[in-house]
Backbone as JSON, one array per atom type, in Angstrom:
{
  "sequence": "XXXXXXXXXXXXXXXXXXXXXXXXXXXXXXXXXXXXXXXXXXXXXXXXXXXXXXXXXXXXXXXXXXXXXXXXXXXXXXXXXXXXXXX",
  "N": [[-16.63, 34.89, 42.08], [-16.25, 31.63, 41.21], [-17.87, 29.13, 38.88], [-19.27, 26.12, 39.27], [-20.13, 25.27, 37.08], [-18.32, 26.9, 34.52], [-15.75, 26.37, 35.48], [-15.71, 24.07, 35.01], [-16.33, 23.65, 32.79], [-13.69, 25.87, 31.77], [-11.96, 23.74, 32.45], [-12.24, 21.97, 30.58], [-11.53, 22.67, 28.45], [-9.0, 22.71, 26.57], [-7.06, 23.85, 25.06], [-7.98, 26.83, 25.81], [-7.08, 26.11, 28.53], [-3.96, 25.73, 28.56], [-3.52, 27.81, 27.34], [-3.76, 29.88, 29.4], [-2.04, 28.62, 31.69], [0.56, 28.9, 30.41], [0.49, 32.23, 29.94], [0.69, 32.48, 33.23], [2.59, 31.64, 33.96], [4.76, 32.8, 31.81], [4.23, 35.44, 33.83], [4.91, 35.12, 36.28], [8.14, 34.04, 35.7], [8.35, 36.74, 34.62], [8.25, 38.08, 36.61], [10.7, 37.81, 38.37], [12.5, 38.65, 36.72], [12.61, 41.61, 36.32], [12.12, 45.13, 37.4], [9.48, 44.85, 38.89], [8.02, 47.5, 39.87], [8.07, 49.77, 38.46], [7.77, 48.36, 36.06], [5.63, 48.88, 33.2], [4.76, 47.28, 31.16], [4.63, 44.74, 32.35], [3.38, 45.61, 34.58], [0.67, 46.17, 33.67], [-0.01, 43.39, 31.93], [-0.07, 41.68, 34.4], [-1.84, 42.5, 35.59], [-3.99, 42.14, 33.71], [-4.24, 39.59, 33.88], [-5.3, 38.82, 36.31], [-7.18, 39.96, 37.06], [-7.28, 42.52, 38.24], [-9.59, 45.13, 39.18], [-10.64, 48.74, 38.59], [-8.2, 50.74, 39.9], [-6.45, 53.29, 42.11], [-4.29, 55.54, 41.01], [-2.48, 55.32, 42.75], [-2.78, 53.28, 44.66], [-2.05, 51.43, 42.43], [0.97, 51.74, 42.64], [1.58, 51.49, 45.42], [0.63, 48.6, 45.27], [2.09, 47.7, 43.41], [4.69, 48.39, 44.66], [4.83, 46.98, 46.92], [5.28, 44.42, 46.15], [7.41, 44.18, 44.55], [9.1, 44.57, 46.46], [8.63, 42.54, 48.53], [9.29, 39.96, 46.83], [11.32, 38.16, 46.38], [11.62, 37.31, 48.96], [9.04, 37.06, 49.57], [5.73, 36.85, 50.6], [3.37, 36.32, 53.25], [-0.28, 35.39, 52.92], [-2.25, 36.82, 55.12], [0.02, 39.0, 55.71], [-0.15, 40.48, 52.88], [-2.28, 41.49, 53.0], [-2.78, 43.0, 54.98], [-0.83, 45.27, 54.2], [-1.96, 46.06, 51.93], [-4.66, 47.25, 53.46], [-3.32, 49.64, 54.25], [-3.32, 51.07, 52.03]],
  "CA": [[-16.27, 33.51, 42.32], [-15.97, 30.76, 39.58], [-18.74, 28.38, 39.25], [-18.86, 24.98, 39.16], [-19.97, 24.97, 35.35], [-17.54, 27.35, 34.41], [-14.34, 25.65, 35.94], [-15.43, 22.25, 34.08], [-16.29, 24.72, 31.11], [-12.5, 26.3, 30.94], [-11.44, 22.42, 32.2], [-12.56, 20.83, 29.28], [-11.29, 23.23, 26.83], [-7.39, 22.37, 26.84], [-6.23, 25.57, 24.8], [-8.08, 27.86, 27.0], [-5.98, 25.81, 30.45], [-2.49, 25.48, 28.42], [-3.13, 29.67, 27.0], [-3.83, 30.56, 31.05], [-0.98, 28.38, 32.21], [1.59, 29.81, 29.59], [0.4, 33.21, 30.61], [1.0, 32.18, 34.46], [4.44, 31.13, 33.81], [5.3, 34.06, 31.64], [4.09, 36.15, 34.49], [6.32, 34.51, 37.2], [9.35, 34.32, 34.88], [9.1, 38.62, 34.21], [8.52, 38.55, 38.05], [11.93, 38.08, 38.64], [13.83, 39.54, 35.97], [11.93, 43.04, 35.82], [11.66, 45.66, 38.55], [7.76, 45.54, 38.65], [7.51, 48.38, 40.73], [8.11, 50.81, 37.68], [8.03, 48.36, 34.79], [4.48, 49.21, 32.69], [3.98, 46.5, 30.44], [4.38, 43.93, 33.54], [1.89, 45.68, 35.23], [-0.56, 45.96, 32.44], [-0.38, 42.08, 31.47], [-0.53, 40.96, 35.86], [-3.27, 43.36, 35.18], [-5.59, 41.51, 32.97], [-4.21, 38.0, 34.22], [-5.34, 38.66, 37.55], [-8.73, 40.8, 36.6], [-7.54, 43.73, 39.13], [-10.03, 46.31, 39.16], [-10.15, 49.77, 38.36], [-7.88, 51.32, 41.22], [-6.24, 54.8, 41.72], [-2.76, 54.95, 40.47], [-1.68, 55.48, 44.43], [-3.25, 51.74, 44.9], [-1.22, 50.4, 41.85], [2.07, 51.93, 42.51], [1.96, 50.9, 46.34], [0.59, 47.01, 45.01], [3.86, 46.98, 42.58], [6.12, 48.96, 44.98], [5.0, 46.3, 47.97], [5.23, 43.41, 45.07], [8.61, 44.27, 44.3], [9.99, 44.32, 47.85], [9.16, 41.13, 48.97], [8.86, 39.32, 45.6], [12.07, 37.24, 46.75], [10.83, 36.61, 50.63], [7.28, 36.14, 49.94], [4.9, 37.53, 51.66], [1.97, 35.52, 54.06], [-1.93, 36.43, 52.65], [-2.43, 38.53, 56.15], [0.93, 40.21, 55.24], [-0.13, 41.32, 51.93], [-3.95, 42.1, 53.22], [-2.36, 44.47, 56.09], [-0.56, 46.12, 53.59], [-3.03, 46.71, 51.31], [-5.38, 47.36, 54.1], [-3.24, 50.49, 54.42], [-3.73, 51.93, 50.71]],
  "C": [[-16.62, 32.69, 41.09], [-17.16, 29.79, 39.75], [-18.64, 27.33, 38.66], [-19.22, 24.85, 37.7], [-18.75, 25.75, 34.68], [-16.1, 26.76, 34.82], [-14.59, 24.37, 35.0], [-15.63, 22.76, 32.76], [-14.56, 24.67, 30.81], [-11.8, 24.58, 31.41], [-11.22, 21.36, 31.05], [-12.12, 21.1, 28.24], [-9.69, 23.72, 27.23], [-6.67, 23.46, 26.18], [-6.5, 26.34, 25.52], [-6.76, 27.66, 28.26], [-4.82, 25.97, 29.97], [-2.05, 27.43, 28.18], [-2.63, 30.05, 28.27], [-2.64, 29.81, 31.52], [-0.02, 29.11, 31.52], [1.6, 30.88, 30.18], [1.09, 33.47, 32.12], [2.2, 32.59, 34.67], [5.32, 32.24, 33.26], [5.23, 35.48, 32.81], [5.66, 35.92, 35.21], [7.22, 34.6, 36.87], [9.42, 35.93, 35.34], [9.11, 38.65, 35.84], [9.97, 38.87, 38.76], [13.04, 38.65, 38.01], [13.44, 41.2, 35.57], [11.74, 43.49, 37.13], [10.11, 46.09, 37.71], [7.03, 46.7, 39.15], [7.22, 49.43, 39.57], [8.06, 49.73, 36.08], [5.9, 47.81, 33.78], [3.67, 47.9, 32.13], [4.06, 44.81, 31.54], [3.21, 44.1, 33.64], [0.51, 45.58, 34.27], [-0.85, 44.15, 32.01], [-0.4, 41.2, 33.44], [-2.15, 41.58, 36.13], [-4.64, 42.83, 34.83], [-5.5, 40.45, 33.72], [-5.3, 38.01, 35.6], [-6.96, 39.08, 37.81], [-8.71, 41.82, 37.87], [-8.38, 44.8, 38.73], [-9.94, 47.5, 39.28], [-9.4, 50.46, 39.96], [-6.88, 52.59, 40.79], [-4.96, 54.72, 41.05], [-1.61, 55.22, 41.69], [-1.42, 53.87, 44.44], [-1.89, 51.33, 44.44], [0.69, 50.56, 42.2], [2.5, 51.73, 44.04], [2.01, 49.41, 46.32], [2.24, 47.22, 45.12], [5.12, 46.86, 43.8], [6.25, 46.98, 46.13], [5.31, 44.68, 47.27], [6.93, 42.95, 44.53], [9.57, 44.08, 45.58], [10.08, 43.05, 48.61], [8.66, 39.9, 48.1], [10.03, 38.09, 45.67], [12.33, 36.75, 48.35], [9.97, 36.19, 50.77], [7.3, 37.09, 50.91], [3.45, 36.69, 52.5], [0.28, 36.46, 53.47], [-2.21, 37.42, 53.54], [-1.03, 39.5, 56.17], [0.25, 41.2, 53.97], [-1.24, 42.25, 52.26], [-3.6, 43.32, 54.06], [-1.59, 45.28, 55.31], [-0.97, 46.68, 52.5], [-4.1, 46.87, 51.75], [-4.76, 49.49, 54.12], [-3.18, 51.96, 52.97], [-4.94, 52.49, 50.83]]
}
């Protein structure tokens, strides 16, 4: 969890928030024009953005697959949690 010095830390320091937004945005953008299920350097840069931890390569390739399927429906937080409840 982020702590309240830290948030007014990266708040205050306007390249850090505009780098991490850019980043954001470039995410979102490849979201839709890239199948993320299979495409590497996606996953590798949602990767760091996100600070997923080390997981098997079952994990990552059910995330993507389930990432990719309803990446234009959306998915509800207890949708995604029940389906990564079952990884």
């Amino acid at each position: 969890m982020l702590s309240v010095q830290k948030a007014e830390q990266l708040l205050s320091d306007k390249g850090k928030l505009l780098d991490g937004m850019n980043k954001y945005k470039q995410i979102m953008e490849a979201l839709h024009q890239t199948n993320v299920s299979t495409d590497a350097d996606f996953r590798r840069t949602f990767n760091r953005f996100f600070v997923m931890c080390s997981r098997t390569p079952l994990y990552y390739d059910k995330f993507y697959s389930f990432l990719q399927e309803r990446k234009d429906v959306g998915a509800t937080f207890e949708e995604a949690l029940e389906e990564l409840k079952k990884i």
